[in-house]
Structure formats: C-alpha cells, structure tokens
mmCIF file of C-alpha atoms in Angstrom:
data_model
loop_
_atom_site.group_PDB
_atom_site.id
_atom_site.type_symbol
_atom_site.label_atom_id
_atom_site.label_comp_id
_atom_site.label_asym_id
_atom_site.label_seq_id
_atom_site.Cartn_x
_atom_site.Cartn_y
_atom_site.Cartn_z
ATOM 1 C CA UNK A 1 333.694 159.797 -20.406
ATOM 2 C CA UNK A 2 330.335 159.252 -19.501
ATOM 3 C CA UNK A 3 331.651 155.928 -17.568
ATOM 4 C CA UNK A 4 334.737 158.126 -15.662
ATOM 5 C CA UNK A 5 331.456 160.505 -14.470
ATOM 6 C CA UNK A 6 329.853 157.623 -12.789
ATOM 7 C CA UNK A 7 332.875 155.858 -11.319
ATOM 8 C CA UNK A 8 333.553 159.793 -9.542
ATOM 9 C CA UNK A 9 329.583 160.320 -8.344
ATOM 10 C CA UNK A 10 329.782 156.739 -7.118
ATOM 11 C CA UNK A 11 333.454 157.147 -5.297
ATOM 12 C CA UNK A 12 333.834 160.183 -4.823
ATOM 13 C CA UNK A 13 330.764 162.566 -5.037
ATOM 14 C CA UNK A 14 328.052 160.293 -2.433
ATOM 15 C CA UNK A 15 330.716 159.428 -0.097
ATOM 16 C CA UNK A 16 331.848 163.046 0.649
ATOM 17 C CA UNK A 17 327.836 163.993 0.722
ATOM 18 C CA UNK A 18 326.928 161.267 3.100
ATOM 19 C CA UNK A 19 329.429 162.356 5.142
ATOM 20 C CA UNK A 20 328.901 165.941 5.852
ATOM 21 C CA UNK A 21 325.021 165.375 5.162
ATOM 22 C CA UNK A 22 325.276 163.173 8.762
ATOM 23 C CA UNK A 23 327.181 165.623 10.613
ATOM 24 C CA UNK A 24 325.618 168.482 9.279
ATOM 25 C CA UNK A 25 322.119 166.791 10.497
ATOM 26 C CA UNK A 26 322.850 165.217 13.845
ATOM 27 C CA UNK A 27 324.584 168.936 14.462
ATOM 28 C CA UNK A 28 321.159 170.084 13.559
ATOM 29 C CA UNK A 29 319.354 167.912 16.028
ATOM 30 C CA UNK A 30 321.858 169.090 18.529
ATOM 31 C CA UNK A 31 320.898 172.779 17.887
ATOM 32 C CA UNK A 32 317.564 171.437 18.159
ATOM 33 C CA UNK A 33 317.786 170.185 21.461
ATOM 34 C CA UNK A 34 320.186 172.715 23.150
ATOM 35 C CA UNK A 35 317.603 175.229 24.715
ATOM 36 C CA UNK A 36 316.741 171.582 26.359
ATOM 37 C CA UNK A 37 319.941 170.721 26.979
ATOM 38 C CA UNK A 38 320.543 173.943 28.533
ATOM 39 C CA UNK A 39 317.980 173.888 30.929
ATOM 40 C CA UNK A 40 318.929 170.096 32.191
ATOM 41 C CA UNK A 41 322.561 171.044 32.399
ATOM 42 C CA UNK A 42 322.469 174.779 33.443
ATOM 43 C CA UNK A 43 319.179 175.234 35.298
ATOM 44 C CA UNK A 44 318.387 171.525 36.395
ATOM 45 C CA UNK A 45 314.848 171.575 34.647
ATOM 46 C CA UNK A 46 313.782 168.301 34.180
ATOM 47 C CA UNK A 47 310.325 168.259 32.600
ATOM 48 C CA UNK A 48 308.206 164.675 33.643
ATOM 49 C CA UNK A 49 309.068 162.068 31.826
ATOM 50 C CA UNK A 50 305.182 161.202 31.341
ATOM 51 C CA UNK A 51 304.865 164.532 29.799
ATOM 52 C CA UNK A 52 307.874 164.506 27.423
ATOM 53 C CA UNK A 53 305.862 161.174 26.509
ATOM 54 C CA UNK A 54 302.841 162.937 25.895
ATOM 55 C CA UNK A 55 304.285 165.661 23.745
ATOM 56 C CA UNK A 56 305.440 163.586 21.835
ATOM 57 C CA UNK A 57 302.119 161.149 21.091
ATOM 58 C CA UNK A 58 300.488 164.694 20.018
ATOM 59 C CA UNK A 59 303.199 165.624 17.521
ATOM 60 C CA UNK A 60 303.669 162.197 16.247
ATOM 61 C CA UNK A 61 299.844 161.795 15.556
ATOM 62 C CA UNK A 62 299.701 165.097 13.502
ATOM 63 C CA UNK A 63 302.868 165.276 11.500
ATOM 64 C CA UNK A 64 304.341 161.426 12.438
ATOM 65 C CA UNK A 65 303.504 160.442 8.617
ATOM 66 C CA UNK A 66 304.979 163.395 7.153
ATOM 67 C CA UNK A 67 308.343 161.850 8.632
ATOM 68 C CA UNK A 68 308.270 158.895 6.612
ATOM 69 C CA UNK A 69 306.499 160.191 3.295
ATOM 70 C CA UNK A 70 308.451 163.466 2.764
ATOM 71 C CA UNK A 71 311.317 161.948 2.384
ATOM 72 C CA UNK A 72 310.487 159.232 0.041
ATOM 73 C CA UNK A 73 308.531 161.785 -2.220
ATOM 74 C CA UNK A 74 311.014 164.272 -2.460
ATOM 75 C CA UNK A 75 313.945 162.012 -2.572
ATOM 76 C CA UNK A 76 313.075 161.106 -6.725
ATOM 77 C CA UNK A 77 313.380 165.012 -7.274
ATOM 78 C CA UNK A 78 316.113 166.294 -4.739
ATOM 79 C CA UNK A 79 318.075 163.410 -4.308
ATOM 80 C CA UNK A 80 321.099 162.692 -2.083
ATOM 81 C CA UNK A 81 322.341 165.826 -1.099
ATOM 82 C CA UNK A 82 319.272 167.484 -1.481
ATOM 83 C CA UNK A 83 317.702 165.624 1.076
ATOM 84 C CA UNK A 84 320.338 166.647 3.871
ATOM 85 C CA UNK A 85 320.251 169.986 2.703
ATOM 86 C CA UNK A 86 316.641 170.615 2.606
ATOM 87 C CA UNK A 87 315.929 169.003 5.958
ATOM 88 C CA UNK A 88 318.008 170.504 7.289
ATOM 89 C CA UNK A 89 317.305 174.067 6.135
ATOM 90 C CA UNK A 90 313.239 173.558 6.252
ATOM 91 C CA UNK A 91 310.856 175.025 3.449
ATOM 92 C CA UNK A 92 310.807 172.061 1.796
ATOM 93 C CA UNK A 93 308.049 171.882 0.057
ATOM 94 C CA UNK A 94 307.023 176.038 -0.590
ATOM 95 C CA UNK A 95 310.361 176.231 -1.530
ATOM 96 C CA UNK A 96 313.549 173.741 -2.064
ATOM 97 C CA UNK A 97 311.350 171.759 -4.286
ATOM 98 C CA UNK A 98 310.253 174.410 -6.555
ATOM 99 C CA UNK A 99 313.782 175.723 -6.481
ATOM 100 C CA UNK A 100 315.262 171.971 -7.590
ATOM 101 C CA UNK A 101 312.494 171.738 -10.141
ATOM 102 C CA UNK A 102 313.106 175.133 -12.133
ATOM 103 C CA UNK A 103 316.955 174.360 -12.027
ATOM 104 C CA UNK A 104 316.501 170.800 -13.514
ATOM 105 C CA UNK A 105 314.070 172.349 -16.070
ATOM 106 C CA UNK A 106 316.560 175.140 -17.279
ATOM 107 C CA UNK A 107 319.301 173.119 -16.927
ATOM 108 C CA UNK A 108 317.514 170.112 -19.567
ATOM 109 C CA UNK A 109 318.066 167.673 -16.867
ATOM 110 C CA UNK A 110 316.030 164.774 -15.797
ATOM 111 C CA UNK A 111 314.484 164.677 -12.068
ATOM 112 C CA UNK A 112 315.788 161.194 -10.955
ATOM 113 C CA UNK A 113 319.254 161.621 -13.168
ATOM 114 C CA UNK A 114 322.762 161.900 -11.477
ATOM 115 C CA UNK A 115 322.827 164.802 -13.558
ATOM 116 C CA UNK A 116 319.694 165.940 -12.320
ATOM 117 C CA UNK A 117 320.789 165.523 -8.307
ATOM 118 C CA UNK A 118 323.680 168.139 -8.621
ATOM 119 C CA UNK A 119 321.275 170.422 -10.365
ATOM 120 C CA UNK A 120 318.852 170.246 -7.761
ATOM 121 C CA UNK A 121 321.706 170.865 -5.286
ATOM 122 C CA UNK A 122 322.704 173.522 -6.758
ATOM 123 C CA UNK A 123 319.577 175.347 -7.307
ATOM 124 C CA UNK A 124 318.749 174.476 -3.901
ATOM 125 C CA UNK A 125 321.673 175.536 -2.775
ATOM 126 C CA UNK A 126 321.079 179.456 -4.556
ATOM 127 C CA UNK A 127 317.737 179.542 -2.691
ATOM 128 C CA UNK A 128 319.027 178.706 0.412
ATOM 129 C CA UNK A 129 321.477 181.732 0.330
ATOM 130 C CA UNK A 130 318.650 183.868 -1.101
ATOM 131 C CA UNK A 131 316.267 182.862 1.686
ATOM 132 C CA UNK A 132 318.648 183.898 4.435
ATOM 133 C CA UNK A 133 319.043 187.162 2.963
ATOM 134 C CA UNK A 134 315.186 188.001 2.728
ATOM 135 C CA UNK A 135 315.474 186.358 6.016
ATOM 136 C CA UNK A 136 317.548 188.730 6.982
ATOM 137 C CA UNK A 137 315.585 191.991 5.196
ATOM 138 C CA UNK A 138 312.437 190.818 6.647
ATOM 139 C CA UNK A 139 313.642 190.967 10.169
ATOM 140 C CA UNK A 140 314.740 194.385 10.074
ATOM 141 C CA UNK A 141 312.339 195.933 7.585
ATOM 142 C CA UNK A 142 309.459 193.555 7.610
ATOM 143 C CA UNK A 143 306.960 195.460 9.413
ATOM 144 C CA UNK A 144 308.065 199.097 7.856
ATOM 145 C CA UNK A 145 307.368 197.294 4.353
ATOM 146 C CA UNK A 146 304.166 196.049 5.190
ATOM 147 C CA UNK A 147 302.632 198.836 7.161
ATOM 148 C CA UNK A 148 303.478 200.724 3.563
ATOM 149 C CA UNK A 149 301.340 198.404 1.279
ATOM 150 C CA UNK A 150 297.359 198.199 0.948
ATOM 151 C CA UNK A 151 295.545 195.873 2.664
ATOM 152 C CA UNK A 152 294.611 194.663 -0.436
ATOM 153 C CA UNK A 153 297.964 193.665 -1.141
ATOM 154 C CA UNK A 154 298.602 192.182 1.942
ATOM 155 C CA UNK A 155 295.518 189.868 1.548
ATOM 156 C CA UNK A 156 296.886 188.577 -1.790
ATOM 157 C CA UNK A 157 299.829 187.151 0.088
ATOM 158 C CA UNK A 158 297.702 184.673 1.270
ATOM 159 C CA UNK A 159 297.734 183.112 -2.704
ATOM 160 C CA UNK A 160 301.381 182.916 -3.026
ATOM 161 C CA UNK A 161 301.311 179.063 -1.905
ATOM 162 C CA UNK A 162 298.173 178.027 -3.535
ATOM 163 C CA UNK A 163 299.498 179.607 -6.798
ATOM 164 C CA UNK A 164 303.356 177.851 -6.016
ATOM 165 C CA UNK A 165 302.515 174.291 -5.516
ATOM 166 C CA UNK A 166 299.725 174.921 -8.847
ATOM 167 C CA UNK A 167 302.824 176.060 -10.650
ATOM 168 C CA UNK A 168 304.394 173.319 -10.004
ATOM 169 C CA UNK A 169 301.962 170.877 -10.711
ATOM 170 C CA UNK A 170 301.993 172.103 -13.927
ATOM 171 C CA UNK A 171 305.277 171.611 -14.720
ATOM 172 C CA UNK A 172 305.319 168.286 -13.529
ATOM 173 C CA UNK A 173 302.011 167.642 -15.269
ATOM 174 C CA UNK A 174 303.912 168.285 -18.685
ATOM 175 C CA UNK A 175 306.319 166.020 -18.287
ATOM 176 C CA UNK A 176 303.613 163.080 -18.105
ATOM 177 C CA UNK A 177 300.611 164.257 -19.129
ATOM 178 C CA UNK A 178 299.139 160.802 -18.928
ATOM 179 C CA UNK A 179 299.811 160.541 -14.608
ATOM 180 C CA UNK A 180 298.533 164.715 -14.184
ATOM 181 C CA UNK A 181 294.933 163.873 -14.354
ATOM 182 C CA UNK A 182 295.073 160.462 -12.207
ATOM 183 C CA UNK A 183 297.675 162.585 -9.682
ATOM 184 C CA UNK A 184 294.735 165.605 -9.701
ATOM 185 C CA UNK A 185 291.887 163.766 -9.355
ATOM 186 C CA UNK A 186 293.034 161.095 -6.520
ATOM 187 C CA UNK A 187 293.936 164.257 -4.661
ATOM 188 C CA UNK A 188 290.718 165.865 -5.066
ATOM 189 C CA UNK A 189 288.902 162.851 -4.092
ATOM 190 C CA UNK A 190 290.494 162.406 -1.289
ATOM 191 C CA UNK A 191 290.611 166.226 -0.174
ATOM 192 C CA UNK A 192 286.797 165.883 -0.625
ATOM 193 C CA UNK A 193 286.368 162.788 1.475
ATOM 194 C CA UNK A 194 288.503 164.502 4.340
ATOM 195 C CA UNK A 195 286.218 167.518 4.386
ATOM 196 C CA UNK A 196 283.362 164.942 4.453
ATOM 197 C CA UNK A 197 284.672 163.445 7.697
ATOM 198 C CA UNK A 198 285.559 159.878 5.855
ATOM 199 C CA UNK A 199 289.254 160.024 7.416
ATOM 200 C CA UNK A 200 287.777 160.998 11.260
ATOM 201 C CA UNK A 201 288.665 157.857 12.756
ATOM 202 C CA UNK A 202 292.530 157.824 11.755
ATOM 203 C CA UNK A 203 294.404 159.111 14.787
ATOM 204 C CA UNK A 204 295.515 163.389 14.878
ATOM 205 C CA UNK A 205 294.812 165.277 12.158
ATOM 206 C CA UNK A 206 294.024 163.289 9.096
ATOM 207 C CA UNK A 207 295.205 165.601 6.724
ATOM 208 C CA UNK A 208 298.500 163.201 6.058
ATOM 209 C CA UNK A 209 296.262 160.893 4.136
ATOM 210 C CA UNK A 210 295.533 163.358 0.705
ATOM 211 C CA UNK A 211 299.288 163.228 0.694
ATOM 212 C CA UNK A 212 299.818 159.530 1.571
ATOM 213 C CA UNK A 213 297.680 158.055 -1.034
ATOM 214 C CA UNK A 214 298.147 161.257 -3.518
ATOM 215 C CA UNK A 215 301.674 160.221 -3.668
ATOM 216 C CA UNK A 216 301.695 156.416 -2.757
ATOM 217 C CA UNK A 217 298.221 155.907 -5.181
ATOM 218 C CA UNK A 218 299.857 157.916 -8.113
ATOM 219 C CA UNK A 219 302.911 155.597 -8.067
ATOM 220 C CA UNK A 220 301.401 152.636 -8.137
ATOM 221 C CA UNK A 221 299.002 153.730 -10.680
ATOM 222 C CA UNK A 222 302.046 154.476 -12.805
ATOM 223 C CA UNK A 223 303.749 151.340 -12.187
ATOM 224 C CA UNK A 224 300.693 149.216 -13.378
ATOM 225 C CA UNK A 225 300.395 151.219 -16.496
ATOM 226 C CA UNK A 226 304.116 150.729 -17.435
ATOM 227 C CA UNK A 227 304.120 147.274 -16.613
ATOM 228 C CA UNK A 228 301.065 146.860 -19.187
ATOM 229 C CA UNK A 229 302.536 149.107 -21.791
ATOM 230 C CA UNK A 230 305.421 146.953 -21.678
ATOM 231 C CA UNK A 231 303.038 143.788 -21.499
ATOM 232 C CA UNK A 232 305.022 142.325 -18.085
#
C-alpha cells in the first residue's frame, strides 16, 4: 500500500502540481506587471530604460538574497505545492509557515515527508482562505475596530510577530533540541555583529546575512554532526 502511495505522488500528485503551480505563477507575474503593461499598451508610457535598470539594482541589493534563500529554506517544510502556493499568495514567513508547521504537528507528520507536503498544503491552503476573509473584514471594518480599542491595545500589536516566529522556534526547537541552541545563538551573533556595523560593506541592506548564515550555518552544522555520529 505504502508502495501504490508513492507510485501516485510520483505520477500523479507532482505532475498535476507542477503544472498548475507554473501557470498559476507566471499568471501571477502577469498580474504583476499589468498596471505596466497597461501603461505601455494603453497610454504609451515608456519609463527610461536606464531607470527601469536602476530600480531594479536598488531592489535587488536589499531583498536580491531573499530570492534565492527563501525558497530553499522553506522548501524542507512546505514542499512542492507549498512553494507555488505560498509565493504566490505572500505572507510567507508570518504566516504560511506557521500555518504548515501546526498542521504537520497535529496531523503527527514529519516536515520533509510526502505525507508531510500535503499536510502543509492543506493547512496552508485553510489559511489562505482565512486570510482573504480577514482581508476582506479588515477593509471594511478595519478602522471602526481600531478606533474602538485602547491605545494600549493597539501598541501590543506590534508583538504579534516577535511572539509568532518565537513560537515557532520553539516548536522546531523540540523536535531537535540538539540544533535549537547552535540555530539561536548563530543568529544572535550575527544579529549582534550587524548592529555593530561588521556587515556595512556588503552591498543594500545587510540584513539578508542573519538569515543567510542562520539558515545556511545551521545546516551545515547539522550535517557535520550527523556525519560524526554516524562516524562517515
């Protein structure tokens, strides 16, 4: 049985998400580009090509790493169809993530797993439908709501992230207990070298390197301790 499962998420299941997880993406970049696209084709506004070239050096040098790490650290967790779906629907990190993670841990999956891919579809899937409709609530009643609670409230919005991600280092941190300190304290290093101004000479904001070597240092920390454990 277990074999049959396989055979179907290799044949059947990857090859129908790959599919629809291209078009639904390059649709995406379409939507992206059609208030550009409407002003070439409608209103004949053609922006400089040196400063389309520009625009783009500036975003590249702040978030250009993000493009190549994100995926490759969220992949392990998300997996196939995941990965369409969450960049595709943003909030990756504040909330797809978290979202994939609590549905693999209720469902007694692991992150990684076949098993645990669907899972994290799913539950990414319920959160995407959920988003939209606080979306949708905090269009029309956003400010009424707010205006209504104390400023002290408000204020303690600001430690809904902080507290998220430190959630969910926890609940990674139990699973391997052995990585959680090496993960926390190569982050806090480096978080405390970037306030010192070690990183100022990497190009934009150097903030993509706590997350670079967080992620990138962790693994190979990992690696090298399971290769001696297992004395290769």
């Amino acid at each position: 049985m277990m074999d049959k499962n396989n055979d179907i998420f290799e044949s059947d299941y990857l090859p129908y998400i790959n599919k629809w997880g291209k078009i639904t993406n390059w649709l995406g970049v379409l939507a992206s580009f059609g208030p550009a696209l409407v002003l070439l084709v409608v209103f004949d506004i053609v922006p400089p090509f040196s400063a389309i070239i520009t625009a783009f050096i500036a975003i590249a040098s702040a978030v250009g790493i993000f493009w190549i790490i994100e995926p490759m650290s969220y992949f392990p967790i998300i997996g196939v169809a995941g990965t369409y779906m969450a960049f595709i629907t943003g909030n990756i990190s504040n909330l797809r993530v978290p979202a994939a993670a609590v549905s693999q841990k209720v469902a007694g999956v692991d992150p990684g797993s076949k098993e645990g891919a669907i899972v994290a579809t799913l539950g990414m899937a319920v959160s995407v439908i959920v988003n939209i409709v606080i979306l949708a609530v905090g269009v029309f009643a956003g400010t009424v709501i707010l205006s209504k609670l104390s400023p002290e409230v408000v204020a303690a919005f600001n430690y809904l992230l902080p507290s998220l991600f430190g959630a969910i280092f926890i609940q990674f941190a139990l699973m391997k207990l052995n990585l959680a300190p090496i993960a926390l304290g190569i982050g806090l290093a480096l978080t405390f070298a970037l306030k010192a101004g070690v990183f100022s000479f990497l190009p934009g904001r150097p903030s993509y390197i706590v997350t670079l070597g967080a992620v990138f240092g962790t693994i190979a920390i990992a690696t090298a301790l399971q290769k001696s454990k297992s004395g290769k």
